[in-house]
PDB file of N, CA and C in Angstrom:
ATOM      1  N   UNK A   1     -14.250  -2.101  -1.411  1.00 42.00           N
ATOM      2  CA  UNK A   1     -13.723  -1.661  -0.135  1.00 42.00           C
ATOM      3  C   UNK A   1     -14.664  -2.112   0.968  1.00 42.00           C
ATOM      4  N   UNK A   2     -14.049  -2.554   2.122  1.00 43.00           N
ATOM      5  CA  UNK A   2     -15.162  -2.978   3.286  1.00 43.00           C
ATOM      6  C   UNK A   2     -15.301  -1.198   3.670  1.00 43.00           C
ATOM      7  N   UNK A   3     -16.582  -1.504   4.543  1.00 45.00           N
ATOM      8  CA  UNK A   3     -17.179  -0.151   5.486  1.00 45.00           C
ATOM      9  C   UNK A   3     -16.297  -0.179   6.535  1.00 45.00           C
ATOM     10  N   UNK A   4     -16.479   1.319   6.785  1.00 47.00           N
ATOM     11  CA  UNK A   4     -15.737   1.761   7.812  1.00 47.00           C
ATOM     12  C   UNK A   4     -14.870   2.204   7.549  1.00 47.00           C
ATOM     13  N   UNK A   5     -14.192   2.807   6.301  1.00 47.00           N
ATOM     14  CA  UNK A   5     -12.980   3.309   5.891  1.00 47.00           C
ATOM     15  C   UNK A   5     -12.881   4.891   5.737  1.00 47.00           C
ATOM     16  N   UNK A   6     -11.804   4.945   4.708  1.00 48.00           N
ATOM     17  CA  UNK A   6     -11.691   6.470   5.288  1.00 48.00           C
ATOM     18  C   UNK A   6     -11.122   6.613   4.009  1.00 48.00           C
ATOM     19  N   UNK A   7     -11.381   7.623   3.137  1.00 48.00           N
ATOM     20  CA  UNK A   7     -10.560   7.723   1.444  1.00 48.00           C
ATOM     21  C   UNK A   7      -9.566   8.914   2.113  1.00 48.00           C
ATOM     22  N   UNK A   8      -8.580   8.958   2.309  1.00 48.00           N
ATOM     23  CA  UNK A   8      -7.297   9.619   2.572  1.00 48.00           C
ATOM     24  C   UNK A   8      -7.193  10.739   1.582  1.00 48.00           C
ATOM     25  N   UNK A   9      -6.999  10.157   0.165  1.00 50.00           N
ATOM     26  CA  UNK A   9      -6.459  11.032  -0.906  1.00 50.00           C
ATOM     27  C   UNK A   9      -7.024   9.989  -2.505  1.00 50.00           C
ATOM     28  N   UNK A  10      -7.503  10.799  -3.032  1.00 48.00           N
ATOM     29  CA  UNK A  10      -8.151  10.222  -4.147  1.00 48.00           C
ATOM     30  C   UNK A  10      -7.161  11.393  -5.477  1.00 48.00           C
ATOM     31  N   UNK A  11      -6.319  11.606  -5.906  1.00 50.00           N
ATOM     32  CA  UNK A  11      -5.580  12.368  -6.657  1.00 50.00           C
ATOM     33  C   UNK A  11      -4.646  11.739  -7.180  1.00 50.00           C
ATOM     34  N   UNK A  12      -4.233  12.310  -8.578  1.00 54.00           N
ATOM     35  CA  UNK A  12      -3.131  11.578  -9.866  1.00 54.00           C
ATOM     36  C   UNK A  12      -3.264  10.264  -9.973  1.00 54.00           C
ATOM     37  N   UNK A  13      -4.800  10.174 -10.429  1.00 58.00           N
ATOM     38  CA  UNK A  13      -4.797   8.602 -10.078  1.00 58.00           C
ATOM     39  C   UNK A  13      -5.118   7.294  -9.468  1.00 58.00           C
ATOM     40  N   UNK A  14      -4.305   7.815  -7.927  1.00 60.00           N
ATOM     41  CA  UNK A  14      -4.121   7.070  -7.232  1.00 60.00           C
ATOM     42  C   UNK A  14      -5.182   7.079  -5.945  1.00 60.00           C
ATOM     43  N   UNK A  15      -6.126   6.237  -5.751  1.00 62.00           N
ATOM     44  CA  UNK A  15      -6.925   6.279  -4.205  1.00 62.00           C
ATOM     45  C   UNK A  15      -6.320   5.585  -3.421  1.00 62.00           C
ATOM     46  N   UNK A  16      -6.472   6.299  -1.939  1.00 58.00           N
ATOM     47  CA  UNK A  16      -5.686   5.799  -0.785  1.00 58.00           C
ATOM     48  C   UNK A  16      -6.769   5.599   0.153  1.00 58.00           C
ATOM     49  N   UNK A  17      -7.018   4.433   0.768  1.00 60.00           N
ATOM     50  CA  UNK A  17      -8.280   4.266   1.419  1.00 60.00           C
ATOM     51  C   UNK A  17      -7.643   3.776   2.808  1.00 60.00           C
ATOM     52  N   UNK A  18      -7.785   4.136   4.012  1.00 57.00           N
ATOM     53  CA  UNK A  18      -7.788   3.470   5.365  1.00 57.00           C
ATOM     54  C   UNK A  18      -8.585   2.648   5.875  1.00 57.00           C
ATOM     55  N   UNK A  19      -8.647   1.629   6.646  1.00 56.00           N
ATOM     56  CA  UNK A  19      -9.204   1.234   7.394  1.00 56.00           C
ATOM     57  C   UNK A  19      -9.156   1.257   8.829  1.00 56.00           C
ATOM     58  N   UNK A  20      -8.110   2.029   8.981  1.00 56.00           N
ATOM     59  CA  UNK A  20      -7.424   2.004  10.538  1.00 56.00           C
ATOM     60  C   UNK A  20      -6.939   1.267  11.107  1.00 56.00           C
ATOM     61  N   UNK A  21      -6.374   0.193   9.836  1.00 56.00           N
ATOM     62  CA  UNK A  21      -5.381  -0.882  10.826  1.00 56.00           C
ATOM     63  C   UNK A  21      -4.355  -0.604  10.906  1.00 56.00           C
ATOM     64  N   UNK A  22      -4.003   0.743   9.854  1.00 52.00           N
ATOM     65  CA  UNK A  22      -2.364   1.011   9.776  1.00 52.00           C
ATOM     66  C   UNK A  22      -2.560   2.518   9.922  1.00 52.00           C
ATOM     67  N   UNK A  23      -1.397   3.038  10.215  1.00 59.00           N
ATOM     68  CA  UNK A  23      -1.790   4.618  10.523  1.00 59.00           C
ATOM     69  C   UNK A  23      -0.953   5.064   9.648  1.00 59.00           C
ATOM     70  N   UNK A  24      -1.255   5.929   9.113  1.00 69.00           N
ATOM     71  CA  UNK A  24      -0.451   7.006   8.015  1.00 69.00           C
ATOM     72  C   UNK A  24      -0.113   6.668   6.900  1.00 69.00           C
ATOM     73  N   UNK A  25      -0.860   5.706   6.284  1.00 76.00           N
ATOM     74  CA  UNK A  25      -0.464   5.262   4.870  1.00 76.00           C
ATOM     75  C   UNK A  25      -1.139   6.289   4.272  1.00 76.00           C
ATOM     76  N   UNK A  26      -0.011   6.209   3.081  1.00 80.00           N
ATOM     77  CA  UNK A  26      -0.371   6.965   1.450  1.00 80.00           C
ATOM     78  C   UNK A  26       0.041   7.063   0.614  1.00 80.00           C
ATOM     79  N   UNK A  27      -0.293   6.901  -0.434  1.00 83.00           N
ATOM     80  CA  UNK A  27      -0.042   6.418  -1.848  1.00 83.00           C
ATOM     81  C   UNK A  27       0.511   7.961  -2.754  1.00 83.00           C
ATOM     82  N   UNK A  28       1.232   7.668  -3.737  1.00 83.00           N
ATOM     83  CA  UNK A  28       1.349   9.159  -4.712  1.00 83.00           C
ATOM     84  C   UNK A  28       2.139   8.676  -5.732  1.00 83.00           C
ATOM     85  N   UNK A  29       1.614   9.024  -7.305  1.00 84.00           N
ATOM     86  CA  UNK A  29       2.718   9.045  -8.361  1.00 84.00           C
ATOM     87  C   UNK A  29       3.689   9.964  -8.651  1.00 84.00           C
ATOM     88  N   UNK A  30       4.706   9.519  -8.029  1.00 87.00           N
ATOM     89  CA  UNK A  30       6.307  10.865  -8.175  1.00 87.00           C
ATOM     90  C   UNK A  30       6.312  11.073  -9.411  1.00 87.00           C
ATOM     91  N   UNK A  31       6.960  12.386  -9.869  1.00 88.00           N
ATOM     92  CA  UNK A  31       7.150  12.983 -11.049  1.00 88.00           C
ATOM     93  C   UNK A  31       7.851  12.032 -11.899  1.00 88.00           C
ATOM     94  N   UNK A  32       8.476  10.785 -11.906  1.00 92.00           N
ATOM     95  CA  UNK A  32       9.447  10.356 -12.790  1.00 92.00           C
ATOM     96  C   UNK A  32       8.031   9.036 -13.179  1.00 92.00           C
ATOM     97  N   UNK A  33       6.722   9.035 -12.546  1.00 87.00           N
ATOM     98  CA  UNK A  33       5.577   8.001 -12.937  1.00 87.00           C
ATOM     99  C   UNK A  33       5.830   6.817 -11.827  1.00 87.00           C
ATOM    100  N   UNK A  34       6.468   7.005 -10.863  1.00 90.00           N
ATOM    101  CA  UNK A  34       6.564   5.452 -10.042  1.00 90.00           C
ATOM    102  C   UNK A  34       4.960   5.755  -8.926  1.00 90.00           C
ATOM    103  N   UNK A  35       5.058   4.301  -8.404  1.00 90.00           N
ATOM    104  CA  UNK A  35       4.101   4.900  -7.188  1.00 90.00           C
ATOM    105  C   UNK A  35       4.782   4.503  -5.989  1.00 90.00           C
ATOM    106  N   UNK A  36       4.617   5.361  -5.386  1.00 90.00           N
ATOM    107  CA  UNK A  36       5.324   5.596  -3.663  1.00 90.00           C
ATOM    108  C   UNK A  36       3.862   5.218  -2.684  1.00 90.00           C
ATOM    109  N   UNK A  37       4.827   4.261  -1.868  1.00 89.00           N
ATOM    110  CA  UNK A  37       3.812   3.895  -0.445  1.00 89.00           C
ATOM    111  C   UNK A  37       4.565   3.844   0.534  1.00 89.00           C
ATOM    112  N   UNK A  38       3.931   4.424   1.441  1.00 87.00           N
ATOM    113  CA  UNK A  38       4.520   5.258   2.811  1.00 87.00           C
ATOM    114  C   UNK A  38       3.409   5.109   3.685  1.00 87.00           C
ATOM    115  N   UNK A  39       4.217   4.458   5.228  1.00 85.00           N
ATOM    116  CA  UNK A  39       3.409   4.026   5.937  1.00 85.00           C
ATOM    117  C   UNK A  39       4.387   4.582   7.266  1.00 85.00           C
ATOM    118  N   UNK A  40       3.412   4.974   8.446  1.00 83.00           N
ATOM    119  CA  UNK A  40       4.183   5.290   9.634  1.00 83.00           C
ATOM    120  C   UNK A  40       4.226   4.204  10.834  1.00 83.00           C
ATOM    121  N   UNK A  41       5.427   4.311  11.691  1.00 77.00           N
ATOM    122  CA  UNK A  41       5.150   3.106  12.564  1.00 77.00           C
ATOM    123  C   UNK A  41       6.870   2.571  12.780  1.00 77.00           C
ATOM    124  N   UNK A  42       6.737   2.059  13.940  1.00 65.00           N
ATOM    125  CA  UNK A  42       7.701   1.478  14.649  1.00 65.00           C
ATOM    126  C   UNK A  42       8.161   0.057  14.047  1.00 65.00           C
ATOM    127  N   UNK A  43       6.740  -0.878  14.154  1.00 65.00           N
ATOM    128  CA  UNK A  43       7.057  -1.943  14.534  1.00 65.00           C
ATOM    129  C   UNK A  43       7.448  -2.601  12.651  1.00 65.00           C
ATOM    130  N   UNK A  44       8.105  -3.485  12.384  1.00 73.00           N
ATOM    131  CA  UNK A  44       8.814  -3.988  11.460  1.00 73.00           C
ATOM    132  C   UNK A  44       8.071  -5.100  10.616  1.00 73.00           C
ATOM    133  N   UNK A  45       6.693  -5.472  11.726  1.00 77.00           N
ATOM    134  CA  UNK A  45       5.716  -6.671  11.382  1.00 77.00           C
ATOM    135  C   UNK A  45       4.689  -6.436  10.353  1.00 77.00           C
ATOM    136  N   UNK A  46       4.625  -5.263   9.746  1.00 82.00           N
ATOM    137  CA  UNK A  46       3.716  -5.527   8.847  1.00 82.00           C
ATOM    138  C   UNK A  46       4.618  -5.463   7.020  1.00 82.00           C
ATOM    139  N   UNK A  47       4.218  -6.234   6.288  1.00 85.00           N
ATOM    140  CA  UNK A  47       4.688  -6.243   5.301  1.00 85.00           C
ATOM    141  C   UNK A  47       3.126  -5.685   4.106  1.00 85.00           C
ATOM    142  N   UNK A  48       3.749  -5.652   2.837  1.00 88.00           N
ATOM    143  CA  UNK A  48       3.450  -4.600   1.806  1.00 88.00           C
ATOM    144  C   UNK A  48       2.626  -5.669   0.981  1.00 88.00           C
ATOM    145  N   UNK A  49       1.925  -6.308   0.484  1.00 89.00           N
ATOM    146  CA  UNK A  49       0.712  -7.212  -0.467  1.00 89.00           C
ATOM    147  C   UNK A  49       0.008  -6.206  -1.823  1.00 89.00           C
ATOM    148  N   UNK A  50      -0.053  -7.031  -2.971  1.00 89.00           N
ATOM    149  CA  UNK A  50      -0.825  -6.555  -3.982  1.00 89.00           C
ATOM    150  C   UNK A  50      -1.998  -7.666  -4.777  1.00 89.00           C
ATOM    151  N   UNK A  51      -2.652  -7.046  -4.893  1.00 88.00           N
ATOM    152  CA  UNK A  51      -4.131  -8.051  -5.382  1.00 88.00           C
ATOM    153  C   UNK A  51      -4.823  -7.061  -6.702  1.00 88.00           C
ATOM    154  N   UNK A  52      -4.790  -7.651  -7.691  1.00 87.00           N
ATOM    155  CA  UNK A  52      -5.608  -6.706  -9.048  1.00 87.00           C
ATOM    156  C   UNK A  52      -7.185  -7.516  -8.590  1.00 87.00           C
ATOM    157  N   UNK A  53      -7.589  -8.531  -7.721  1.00 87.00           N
ATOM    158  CA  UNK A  53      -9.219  -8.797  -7.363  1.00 87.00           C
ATOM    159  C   UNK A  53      -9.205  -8.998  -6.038  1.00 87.00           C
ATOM    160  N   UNK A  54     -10.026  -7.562  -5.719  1.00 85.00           N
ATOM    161  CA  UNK A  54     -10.648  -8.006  -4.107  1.00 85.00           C
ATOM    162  C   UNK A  54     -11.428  -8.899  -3.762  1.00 85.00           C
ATOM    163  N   UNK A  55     -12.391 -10.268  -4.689  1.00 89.00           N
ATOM    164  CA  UNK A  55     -13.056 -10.903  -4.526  1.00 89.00           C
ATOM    165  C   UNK A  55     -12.523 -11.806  -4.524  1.00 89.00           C
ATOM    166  N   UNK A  56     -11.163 -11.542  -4.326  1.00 87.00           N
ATOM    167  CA  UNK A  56     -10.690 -13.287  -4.103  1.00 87.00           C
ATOM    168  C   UNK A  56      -9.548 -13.220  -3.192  1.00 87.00           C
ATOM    169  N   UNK A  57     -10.033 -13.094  -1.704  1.00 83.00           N
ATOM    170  CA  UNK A  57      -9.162 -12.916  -0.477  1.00 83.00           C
ATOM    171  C   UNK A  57      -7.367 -13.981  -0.911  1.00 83.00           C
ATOM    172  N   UNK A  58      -7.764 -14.725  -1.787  1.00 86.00           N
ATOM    173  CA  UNK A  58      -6.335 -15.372  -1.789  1.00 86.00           C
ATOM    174  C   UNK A  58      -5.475 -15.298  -2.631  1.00 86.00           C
ATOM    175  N   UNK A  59      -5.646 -13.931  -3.566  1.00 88.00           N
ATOM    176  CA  UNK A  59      -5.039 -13.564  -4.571  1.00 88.00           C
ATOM    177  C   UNK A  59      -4.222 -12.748  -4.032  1.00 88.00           C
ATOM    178  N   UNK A  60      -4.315 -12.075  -3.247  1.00 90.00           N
ATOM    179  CA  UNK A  60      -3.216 -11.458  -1.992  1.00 90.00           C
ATOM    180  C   UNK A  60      -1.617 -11.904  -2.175  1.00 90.00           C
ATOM    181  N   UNK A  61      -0.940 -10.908  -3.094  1.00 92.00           N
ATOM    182  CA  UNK A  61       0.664 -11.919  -2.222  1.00 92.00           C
ATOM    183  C   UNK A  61       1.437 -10.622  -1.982  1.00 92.00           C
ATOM    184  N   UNK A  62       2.558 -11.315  -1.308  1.00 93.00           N
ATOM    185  CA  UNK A  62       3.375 -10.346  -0.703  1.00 93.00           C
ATOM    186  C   UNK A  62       4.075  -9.644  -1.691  1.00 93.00           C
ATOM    187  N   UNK A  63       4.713  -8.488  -2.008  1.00 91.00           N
ATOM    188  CA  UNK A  63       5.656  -7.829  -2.754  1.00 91.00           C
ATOM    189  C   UNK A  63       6.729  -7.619  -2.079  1.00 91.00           C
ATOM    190  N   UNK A  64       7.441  -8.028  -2.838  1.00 89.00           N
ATOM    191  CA  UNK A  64       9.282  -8.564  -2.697  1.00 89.00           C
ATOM    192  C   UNK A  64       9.720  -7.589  -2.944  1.00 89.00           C
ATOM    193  N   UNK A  65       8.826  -5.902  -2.757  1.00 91.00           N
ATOM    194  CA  UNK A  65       9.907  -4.924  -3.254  1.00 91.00           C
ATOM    195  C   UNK A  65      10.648  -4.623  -1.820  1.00 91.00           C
ATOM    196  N   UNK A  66      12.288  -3.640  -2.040  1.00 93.00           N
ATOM    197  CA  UNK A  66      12.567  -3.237  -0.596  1.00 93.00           C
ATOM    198  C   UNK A  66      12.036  -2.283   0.172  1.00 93.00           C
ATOM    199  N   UNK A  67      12.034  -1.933   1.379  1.00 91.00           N
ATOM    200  CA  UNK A  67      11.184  -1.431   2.547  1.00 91.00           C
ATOM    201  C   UNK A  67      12.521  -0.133   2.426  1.00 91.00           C
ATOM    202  N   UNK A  68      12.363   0.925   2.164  1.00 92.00           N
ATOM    203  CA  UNK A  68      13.524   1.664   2.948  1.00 92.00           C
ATOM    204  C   UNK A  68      12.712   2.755   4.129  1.00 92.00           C
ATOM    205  N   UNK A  69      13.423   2.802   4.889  1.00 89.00           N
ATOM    206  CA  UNK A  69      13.290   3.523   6.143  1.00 89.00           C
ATOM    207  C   UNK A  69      13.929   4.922   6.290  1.00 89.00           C
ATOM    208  N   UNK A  70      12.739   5.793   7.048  1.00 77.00           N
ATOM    209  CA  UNK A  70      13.781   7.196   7.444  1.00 77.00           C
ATOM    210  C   UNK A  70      13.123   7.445   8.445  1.00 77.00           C
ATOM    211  N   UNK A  71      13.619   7.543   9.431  1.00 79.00           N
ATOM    212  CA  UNK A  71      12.909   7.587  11.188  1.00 79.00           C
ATOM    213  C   UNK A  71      11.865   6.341  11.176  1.00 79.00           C
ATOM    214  N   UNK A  72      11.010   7.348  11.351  1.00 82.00           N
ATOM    215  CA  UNK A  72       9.807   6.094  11.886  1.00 82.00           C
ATOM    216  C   UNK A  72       8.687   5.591  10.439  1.00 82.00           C
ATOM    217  N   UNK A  73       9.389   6.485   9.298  1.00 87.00           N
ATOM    218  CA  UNK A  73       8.204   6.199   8.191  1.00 87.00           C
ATOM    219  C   UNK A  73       8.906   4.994   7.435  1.00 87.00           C
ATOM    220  N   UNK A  74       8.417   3.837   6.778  1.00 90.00           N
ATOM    221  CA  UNK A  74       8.441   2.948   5.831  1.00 90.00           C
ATOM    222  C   UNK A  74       7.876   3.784   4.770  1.00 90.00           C
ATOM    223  N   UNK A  75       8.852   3.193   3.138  1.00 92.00           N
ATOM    224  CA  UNK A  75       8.793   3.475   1.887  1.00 92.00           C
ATOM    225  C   UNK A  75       8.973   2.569   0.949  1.00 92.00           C
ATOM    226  N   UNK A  76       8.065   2.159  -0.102  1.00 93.00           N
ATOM    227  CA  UNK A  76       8.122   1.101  -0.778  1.00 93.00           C
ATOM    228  C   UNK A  76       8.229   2.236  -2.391  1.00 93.00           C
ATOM    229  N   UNK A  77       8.893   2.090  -3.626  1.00 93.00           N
ATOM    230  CA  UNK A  77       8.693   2.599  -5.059  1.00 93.00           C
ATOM    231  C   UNK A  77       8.221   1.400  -5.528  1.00 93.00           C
ATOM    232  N   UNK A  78       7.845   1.526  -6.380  1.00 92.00           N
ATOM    233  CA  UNK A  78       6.631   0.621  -7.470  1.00 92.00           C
ATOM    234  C   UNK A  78       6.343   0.912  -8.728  1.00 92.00           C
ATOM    235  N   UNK A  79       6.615   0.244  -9.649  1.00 89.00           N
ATOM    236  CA  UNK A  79       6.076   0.594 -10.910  1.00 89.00           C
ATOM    237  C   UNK A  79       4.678   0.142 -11.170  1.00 89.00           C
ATOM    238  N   UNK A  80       3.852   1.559 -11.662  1.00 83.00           N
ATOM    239  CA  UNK A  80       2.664   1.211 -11.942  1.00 83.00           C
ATOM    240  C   UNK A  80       2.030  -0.188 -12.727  1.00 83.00           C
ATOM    241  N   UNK A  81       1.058  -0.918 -12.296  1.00 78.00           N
ATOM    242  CA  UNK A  81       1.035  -1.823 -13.240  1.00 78.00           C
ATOM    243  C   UNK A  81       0.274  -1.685 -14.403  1.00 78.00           C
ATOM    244  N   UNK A  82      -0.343  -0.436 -14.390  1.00 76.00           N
ATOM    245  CA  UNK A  82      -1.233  -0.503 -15.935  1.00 76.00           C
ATOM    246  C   UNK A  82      -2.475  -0.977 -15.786  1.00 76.00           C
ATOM    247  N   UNK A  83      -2.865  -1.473 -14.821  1.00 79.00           N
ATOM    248  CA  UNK A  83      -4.089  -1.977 -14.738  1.00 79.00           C
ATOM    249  C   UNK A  83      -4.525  -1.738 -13.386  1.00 79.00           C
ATOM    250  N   UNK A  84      -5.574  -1.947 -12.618  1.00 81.00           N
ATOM    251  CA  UNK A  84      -6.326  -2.176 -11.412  1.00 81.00           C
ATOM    252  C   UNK A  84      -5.041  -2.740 -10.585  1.00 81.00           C
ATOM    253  N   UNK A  85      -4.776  -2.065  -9.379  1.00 85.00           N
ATOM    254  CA  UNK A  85      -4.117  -2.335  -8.406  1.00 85.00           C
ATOM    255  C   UNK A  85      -4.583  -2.474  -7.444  1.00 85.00           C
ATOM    256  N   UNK A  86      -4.438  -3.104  -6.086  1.00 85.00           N
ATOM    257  CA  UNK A  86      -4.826  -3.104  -4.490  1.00 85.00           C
ATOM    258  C   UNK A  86      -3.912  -3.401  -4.001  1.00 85.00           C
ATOM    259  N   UNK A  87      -3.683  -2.357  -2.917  1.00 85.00           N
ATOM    260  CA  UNK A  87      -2.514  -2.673  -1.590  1.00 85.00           C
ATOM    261  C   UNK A  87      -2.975  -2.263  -0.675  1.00 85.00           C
ATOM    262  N   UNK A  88      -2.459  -3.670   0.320  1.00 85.00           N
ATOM    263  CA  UNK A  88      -2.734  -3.394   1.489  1.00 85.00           C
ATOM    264  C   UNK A  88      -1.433  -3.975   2.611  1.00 85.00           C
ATOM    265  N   UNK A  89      -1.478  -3.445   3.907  1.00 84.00           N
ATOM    266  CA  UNK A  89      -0.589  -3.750   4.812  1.00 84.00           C
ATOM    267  C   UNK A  89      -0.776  -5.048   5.715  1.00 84.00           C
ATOM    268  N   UNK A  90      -0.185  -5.569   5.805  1.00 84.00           N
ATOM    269  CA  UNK A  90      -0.617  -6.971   6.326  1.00 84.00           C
ATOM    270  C   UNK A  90       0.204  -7.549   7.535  1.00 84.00           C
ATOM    271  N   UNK A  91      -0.020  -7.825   9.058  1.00 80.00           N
ATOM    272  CA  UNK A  91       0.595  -8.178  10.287  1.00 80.00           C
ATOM    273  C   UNK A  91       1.238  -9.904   9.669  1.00 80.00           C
TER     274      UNK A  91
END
């Protein structure tokens, strides 16, 4: 993790770390085992990325899952991958 962050929620699992580029993200495994990411915000420009190595800035790709919306929050479901995950929000 770079400095300057903020661990949100470290529970079932799942750590949710900020950096403050995005506001209101957070991670959680729903009762049926998926993982839910939920992010707040208007604007439509940031999309959803997964990386199993942070040491390699270009392992980064986008996830093709769908975005559903309810007011102003974005929602992505996900099946766990079983291994080391990283997500992040990306302009």
């Amino acid at each position: 993790m770079t400095p300057g962050g903020t661990v949100l929620s470290d529970s079932g699992g799942v750590l949710v770390w900020n950096s403050g580029a995005a506001s209101g993200l957070a991670a959680r495994l729903t009762a049926e085992g998926s993982l839910e990411i939920t992010w707040s915000g208007l604007e439509e420009s940031f999309v959803l990325e997964g990386t199993a190595d942070l040491n390699s800035p270009s392992a980064w790709t986008h996830l093709n899952a769908p975005v559903d919306r309810a007011g102003a929050n974005h929602r992505v479901i996900l099946t766990p991958p079983g291994q080391h995950q990283f997500y992040r929000l990306r302009r």
